[in-house]
Tab-separated table of C-alpha atoms and ligand atoms in Angstrom:
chain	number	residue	atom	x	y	z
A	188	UNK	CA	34.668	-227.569	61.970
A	189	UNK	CA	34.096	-224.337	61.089
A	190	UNK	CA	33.691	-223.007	64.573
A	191	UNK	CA	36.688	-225.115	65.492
A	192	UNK	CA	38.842	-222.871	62.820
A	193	UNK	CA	37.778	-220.228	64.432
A	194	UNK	CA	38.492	-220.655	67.692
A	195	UNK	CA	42.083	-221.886	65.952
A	196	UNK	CA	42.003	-218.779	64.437
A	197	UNK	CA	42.400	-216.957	67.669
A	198	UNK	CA	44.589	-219.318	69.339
A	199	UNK	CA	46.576	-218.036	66.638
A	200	UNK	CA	45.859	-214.347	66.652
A	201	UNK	CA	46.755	-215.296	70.325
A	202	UNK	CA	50.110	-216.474	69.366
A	203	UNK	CA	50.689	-213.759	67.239
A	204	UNK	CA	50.249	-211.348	69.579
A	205	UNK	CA	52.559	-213.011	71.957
A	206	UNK	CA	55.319	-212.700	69.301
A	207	UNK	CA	54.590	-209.244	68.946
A	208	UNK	CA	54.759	-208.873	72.932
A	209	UNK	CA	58.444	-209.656	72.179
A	210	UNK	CA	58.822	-207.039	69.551
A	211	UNK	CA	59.618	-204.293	71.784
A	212	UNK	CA	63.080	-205.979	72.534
A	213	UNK	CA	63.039	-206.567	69.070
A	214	UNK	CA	64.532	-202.942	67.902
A	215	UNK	CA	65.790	-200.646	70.375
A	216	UNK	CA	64.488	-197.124	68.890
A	217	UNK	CA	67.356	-195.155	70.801
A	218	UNK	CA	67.721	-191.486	70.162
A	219	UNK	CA	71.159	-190.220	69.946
A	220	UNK	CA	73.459	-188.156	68.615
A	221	UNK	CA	74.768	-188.944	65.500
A	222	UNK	CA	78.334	-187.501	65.692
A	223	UNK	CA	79.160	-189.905	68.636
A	224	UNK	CA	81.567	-192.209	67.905
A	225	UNK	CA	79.809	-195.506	67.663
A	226	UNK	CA	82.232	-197.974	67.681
A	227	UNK	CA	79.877	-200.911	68.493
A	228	UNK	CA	77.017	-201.082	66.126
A	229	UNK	CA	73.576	-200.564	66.928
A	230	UNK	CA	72.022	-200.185	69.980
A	231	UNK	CA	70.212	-203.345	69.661
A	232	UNK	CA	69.646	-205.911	71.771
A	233	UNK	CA	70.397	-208.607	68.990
A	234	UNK	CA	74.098	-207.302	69.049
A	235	UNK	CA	75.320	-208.209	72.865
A	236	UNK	CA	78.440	-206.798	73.907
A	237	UNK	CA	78.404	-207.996	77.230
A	238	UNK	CA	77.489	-211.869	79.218
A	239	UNK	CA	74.231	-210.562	80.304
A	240	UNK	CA	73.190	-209.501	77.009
A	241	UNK	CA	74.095	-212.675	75.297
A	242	UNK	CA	71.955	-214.311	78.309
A	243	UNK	CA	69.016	-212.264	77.803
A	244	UNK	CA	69.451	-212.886	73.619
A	245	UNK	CA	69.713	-217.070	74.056
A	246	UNK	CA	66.218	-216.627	75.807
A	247	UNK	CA	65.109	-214.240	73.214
A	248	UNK	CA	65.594	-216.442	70.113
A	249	UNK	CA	63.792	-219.539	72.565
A	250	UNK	CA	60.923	-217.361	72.694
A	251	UNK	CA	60.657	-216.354	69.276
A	252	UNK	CA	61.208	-219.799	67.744
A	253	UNK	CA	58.490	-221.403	70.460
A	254	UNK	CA	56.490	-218.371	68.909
A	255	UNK	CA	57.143	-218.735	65.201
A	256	UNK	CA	56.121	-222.684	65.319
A	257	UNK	CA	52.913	-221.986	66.985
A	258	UNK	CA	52.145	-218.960	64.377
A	259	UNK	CA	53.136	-221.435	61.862
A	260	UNK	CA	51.353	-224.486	62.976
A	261	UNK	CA	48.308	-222.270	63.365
A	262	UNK	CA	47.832	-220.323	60.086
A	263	UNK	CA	48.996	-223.781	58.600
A	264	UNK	CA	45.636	-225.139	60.245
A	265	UNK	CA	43.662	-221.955	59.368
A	266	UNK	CA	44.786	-222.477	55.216
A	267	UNK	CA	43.960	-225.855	55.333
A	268	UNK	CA	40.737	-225.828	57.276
A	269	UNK	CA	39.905	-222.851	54.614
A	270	UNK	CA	41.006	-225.070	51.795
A	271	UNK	CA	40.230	-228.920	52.596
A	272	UNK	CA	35.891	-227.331	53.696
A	273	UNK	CA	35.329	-224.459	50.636
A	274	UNK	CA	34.089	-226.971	48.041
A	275	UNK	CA	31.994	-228.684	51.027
A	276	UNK	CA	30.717	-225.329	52.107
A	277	UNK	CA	29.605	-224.575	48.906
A	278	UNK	CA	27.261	-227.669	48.244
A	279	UNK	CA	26.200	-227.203	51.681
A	280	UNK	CA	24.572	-224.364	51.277
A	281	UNK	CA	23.203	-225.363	47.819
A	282	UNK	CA	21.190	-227.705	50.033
A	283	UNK	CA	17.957	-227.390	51.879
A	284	UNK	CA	20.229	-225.997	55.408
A	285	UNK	CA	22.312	-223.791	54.192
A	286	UNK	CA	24.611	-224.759	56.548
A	287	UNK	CA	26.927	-227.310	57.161
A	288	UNK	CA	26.322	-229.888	60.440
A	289	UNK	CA	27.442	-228.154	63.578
A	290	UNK	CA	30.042	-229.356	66.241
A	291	UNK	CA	29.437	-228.240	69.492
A	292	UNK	CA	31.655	-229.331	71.993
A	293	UNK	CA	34.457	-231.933	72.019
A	294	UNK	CA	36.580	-232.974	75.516
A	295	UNK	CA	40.109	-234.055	73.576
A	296	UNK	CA	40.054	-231.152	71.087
A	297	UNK	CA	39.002	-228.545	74.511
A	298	UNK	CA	41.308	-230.392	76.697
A	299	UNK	CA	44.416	-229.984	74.240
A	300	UNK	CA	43.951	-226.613	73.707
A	301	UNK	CA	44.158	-225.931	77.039
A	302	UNK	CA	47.357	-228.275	78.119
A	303	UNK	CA	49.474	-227.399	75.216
A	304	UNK	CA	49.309	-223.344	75.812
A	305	UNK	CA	50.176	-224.179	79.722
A	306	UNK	CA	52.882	-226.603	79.081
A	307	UNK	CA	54.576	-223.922	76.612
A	308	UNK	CA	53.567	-221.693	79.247
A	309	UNK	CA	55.337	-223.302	81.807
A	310	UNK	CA	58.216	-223.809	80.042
A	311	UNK	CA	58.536	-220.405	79.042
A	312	UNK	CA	58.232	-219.283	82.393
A	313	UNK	CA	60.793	-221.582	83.714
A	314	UNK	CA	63.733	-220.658	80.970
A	315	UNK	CA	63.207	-216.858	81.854
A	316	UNK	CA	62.979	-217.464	85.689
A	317	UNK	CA	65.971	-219.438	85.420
A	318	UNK	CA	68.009	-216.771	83.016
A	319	UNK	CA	66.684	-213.882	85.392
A	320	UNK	CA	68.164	-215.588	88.698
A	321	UNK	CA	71.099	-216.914	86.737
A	322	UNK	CA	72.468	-212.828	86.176
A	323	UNK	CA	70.446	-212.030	89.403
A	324	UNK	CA	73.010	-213.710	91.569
A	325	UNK	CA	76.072	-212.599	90.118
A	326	UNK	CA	77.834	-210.952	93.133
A	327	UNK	CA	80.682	-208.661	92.625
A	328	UNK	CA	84.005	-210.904	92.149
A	329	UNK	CA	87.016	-208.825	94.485
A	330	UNK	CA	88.544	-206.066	92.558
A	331	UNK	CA	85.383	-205.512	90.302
A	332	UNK	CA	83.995	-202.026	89.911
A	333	UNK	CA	81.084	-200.850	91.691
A	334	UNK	CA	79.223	-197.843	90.149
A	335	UNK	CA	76.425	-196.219	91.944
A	336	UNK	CA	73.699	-194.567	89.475
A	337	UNK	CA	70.627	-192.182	90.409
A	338	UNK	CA	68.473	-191.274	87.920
A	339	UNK	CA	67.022	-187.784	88.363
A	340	UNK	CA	64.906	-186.153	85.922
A	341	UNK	CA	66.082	-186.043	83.315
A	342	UNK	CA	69.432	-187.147	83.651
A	343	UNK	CA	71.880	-189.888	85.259
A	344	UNK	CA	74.502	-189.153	87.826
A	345	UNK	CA	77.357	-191.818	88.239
A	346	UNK	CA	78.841	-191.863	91.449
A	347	UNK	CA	82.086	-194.082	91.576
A	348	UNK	CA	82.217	-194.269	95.028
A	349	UNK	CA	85.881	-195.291	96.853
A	350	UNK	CA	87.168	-193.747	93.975
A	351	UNK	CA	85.936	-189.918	95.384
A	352	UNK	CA	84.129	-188.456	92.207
A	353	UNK	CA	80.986	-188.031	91.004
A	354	UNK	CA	79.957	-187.868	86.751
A	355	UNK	CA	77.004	-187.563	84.566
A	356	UNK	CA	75.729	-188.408	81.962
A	357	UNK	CA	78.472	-191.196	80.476
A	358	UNK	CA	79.199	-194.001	82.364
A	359	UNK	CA	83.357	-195.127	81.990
A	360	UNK	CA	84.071	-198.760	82.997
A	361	UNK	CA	86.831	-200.839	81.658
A	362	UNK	CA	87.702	-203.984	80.223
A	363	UNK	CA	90.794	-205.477	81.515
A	364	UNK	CA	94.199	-205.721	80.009
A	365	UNK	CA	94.439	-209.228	78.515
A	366	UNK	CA	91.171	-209.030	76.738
A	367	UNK	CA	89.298	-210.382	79.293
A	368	UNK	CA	85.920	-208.800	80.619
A	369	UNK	CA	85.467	-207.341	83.636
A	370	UNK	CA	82.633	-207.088	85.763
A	371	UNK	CA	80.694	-204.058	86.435
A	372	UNK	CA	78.045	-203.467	89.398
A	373	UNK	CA	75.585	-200.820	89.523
A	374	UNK	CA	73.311	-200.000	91.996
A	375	UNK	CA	70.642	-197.764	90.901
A	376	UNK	CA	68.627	-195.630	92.917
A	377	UNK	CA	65.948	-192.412	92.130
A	378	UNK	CA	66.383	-188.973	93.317
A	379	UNK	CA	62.658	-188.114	92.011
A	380	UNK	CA	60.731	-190.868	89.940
A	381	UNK	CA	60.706	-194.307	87.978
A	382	UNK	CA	63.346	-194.025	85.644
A	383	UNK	CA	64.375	-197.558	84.051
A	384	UNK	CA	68.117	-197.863	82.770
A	385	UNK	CA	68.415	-200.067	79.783
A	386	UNK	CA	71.724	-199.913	77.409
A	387	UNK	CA	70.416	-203.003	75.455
A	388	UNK	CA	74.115	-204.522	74.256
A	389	UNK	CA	75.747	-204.819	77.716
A	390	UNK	CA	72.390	-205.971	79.519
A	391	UNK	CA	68.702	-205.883	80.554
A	392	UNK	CA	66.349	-203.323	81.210
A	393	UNK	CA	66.384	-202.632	84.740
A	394	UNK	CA	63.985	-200.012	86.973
A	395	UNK	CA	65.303	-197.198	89.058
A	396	UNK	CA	63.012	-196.904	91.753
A	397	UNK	CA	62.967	-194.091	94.362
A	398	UNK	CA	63.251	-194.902	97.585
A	399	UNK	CA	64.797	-198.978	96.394
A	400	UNK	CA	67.888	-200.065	95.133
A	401	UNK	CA	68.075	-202.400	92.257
A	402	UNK	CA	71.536	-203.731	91.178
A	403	UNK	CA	72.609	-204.246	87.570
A	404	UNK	CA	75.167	-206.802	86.527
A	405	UNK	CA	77.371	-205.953	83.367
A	406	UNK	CA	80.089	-207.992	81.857
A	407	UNK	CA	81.517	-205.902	78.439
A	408	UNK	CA	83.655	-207.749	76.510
A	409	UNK	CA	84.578	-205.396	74.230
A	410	UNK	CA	85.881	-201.502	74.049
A	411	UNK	CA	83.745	-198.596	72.730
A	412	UNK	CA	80.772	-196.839	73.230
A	413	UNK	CA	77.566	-198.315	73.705
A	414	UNK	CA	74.015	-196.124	73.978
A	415	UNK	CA	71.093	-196.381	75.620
A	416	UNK	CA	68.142	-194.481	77.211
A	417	UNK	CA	65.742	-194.315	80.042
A	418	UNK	CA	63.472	-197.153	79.457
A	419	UNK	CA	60.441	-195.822	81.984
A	420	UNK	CA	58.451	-192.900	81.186
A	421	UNK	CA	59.486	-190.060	83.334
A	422	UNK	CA	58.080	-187.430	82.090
A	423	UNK	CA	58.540	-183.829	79.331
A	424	UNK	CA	62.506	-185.011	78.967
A	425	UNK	CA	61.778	-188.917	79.186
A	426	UNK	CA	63.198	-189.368	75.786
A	427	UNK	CA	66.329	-186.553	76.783
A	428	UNK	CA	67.371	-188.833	79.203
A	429	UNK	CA	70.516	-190.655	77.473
A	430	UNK	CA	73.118	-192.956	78.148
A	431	UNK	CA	76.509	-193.181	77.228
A	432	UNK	CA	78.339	-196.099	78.417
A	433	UNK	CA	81.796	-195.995	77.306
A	434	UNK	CA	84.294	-199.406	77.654
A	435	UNK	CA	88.136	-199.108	78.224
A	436	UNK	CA	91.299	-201.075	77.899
A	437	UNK	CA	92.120	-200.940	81.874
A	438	UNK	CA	94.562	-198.622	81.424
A	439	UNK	CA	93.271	-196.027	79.574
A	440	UNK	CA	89.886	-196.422	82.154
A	441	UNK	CA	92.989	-196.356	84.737
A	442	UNK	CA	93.958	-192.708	83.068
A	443	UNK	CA	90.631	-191.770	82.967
A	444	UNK	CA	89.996	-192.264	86.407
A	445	UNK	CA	93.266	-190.071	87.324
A	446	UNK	CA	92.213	-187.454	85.764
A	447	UNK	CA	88.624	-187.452	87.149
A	448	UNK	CA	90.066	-187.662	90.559
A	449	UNK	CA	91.820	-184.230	89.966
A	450	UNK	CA	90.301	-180.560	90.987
A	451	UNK	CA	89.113	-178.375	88.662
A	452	UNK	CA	91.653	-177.340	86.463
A	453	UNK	CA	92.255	-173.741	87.407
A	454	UNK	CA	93.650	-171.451	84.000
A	455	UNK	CA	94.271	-168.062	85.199
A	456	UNK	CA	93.895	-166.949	81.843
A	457	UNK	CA	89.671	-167.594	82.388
A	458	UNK	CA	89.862	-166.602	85.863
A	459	UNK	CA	87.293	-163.644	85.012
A	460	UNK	CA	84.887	-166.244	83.977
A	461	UNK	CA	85.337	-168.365	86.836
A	462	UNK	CA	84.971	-165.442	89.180
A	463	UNK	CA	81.394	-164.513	87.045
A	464	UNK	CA	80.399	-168.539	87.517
A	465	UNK	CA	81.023	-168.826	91.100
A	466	UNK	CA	78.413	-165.486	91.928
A	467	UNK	CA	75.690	-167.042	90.067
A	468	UNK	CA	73.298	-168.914	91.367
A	469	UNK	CA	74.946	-171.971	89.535
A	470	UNK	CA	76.947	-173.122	92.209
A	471	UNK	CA	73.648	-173.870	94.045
A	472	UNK	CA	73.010	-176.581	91.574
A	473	UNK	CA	76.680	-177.913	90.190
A	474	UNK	CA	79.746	-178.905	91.846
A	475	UNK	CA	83.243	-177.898	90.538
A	476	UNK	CA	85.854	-179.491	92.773
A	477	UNK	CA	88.361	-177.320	94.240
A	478	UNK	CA	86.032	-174.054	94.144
A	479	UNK	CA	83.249	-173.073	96.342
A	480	UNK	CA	80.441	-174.866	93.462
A	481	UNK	CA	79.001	-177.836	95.538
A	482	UNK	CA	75.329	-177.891	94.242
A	483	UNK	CA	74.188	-181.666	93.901
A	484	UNK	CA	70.976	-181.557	92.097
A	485	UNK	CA	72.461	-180.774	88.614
A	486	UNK	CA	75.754	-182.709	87.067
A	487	UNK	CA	79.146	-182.419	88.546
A	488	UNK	CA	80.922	-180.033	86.184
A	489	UNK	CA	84.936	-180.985	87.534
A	490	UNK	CA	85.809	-182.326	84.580
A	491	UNK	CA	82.865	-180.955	81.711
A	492	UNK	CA	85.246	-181.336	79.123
A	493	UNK	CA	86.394	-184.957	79.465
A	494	UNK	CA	82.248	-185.866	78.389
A	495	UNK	CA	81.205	-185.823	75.191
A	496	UNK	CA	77.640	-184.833	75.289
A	497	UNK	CA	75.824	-182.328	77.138
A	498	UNK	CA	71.994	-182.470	78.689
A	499	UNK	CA	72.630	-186.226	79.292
A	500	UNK	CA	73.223	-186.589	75.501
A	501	UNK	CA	70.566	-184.215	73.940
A	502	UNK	CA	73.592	-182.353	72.171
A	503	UNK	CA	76.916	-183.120	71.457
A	504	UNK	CA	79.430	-181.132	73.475
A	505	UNK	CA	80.907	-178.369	71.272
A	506	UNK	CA	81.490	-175.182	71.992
A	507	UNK	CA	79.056	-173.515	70.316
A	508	UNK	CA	76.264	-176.157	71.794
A	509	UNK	CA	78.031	-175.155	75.236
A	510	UNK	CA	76.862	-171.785	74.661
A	511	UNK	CA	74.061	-172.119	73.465
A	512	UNK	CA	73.285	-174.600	76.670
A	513	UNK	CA	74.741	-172.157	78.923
A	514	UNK	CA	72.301	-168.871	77.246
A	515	UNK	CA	69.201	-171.063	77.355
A	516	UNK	CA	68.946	-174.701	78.342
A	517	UNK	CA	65.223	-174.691	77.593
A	518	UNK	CA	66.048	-174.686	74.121
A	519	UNK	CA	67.902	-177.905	73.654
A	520	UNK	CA	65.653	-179.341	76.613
A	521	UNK	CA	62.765	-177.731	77.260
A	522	UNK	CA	61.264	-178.902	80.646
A	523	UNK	CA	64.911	-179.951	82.165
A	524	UNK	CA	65.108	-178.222	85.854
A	525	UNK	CA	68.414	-175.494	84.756
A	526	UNK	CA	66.822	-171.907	83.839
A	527	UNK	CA	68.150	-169.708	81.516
A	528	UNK	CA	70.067	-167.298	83.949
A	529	UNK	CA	69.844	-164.336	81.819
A	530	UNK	CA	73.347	-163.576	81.342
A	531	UNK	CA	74.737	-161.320	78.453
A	532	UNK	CA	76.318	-162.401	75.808
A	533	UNK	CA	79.677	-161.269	76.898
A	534	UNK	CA	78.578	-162.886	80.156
A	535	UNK	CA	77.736	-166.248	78.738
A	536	UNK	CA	81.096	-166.133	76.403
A	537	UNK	CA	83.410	-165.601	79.607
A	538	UNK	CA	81.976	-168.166	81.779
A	539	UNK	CA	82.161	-170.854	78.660
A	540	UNK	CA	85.379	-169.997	78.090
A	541	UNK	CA	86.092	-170.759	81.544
A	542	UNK	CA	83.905	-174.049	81.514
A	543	UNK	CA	86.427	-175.094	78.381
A	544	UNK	CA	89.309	-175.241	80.680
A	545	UNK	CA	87.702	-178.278	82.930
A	546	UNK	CA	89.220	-181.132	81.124
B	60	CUA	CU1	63.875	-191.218	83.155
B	60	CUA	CU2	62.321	-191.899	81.490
């Protein structure tokens, strides 16, 4: 009996690991800014915002309630088989053995606790496969927007396609006008390595793979901002590498969209700074529409302004972070590819001044 509680013992050590296998879903340990507007709780995957989320929780709470009975039916076994054999134990080994009588081997009690993990197995195999193809083969409805992501290290470039402009580092989509959510389809794709994109309210974790595309489905049903972060070690900046998704009413995504669409907004007023930007080697990296900036390995910069964060959410986007971005991006993200480009002062003041303007 004894040996049998201990092989119960790590059936349930067994189990308990398994729950813990779950706890990384459990909290989402998301670094962000704290002056960001959250309007939609935590970042946790226990608060869906969005149909795929409240798939992915339903399956969740399955798991950890299959989990928690087995934990308790175990330890239940454990206390009892500790309890029911002490007394025994002890007048056992006031005999001549010392030991009480030994079971080896028995077929029902070896067969069970083999059939039982499988058929929980089994089933929790089935309930995930079935949840995973369920939002797997969600195809885009007519009319729904389709947002294509690359992950670069260490930050995330939206490209919205048909609609001719390129962001970073938040992600707009709406809702539409009536309440009702609308669905979003990314496709994500690498420019370097594995990056995984995981904003835990409006859905599931999902890989960015170079040279693959993987397509996330998200449904929001409700406005405001929701965080989340590169979910696949990517190296120095892994934990740099931020996401802002921010939900609309349809028409303000509408006005957002208008405005993205735009040129750079040109301010003669800053002119001198946008002269000093455009003969720096910065225009090798960014793009600012409607001047002579069409870099595309570092953010579009069109429309700076209109994002809230800067360094893919490393710093809020203030003017003083600006310029301290702009003198040396090493210091807010050490490791990211943009080099301090050893401007003056006066130098860094003019061209931030001119950066202000792109709303
Ligand atoms: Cu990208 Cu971690």
């Amino acid at each position: 009996m004894r040996q049998i509680a201990a092989r119960e013992g790590s059936v349930a050590l067994f189990a308990t690991l398994a729950a813990t296998c779950v706890a990384p879903a459990l909290t989402a340990a998301l670094v962000c800014d704290p002056s960001l507007p959250l309007h939609s709780g935590t970042p946790s995957m226990f608060d869906p915002r969005s149909a795929p989320a409240e798939m992915i929780l339903d399956i969740t709470w399955l798991v950890i309630a299959i989990c928690a009975v087995i934990f308790v039916v175990m330890e239940g076994l454990i206390i009892w088989a500790i309890i029911r054999y002490r007394a025994k134990h002890a007048r056992d080994t006031a005999g001549d053995t010392g030991e009480p009588p030994q079971v080896y081997g028995s077929n029902p009690i070896e067969l069970a606790w083999t059939v039982i993990p499988l058929l929980i197995v089994f089933v929790l195999f089935l309930v995930s496969a079935r949840g995973i193809f369920e939002i797997d083969k969600q195809e885009p409805p007519p009319g729904a927007l389709e947002v294509r992501v690359v992950g670069h290290r260490w930050w995330w470039e939206f490209d919205y396609g048909d609609l001719g402009f390129s962001t970073a580092a938040e992600l707009h989509i709406p809702l539409t006008k009536d309440g009702q959510p609308q669905s979003v389809f990314l496709t994500l794709e690498s420019a370097d390595v594995i990056h995984s994109f995981w904003v835990p309210q409006l859905g599931g974790k999902k890989d960015v793979v170079p040279g693959r595309t993987n397509y996330l489905w998200l449904q929001p049903r409700e406005t405001g901002r929701f965080v989340g972060q590169c979910a696949e070690y990517c190296g120095a900046q892994h934990a740099g590498m931020l996401i802002n998704v921010v939900v609309h009413e349809e028409d303000d995504f509408n006005a957002w969209v208008a405005n993205q669409q735009k040129p750079a907004h040109d301010d003669p007023a800053t002119a001198d700074g946008r002269d000093l930007f455009l003969s720096t080697a910065c225009i090798n990296c960014h793009t600012v529409r409607g001047t002579v900036a069409n870099g595309t390995f570092a953010p579009d910069l069109t429309h700076l302004m209109s994002r809230s964060v800067l360094g893919s959410g490393v710093i809020a986007n203030t003017p003083e972070h600006l310029r301290a971005w702009v003198w040396d991006p090493q210091d807010a993200k050490p490791g990211c590819d943009m080099p301090a480009m050893k401007l003056t002062r006066e130098d860094t003041d003019r061209i931030c001044a001119w950066l202000e303007t792109l709303h």
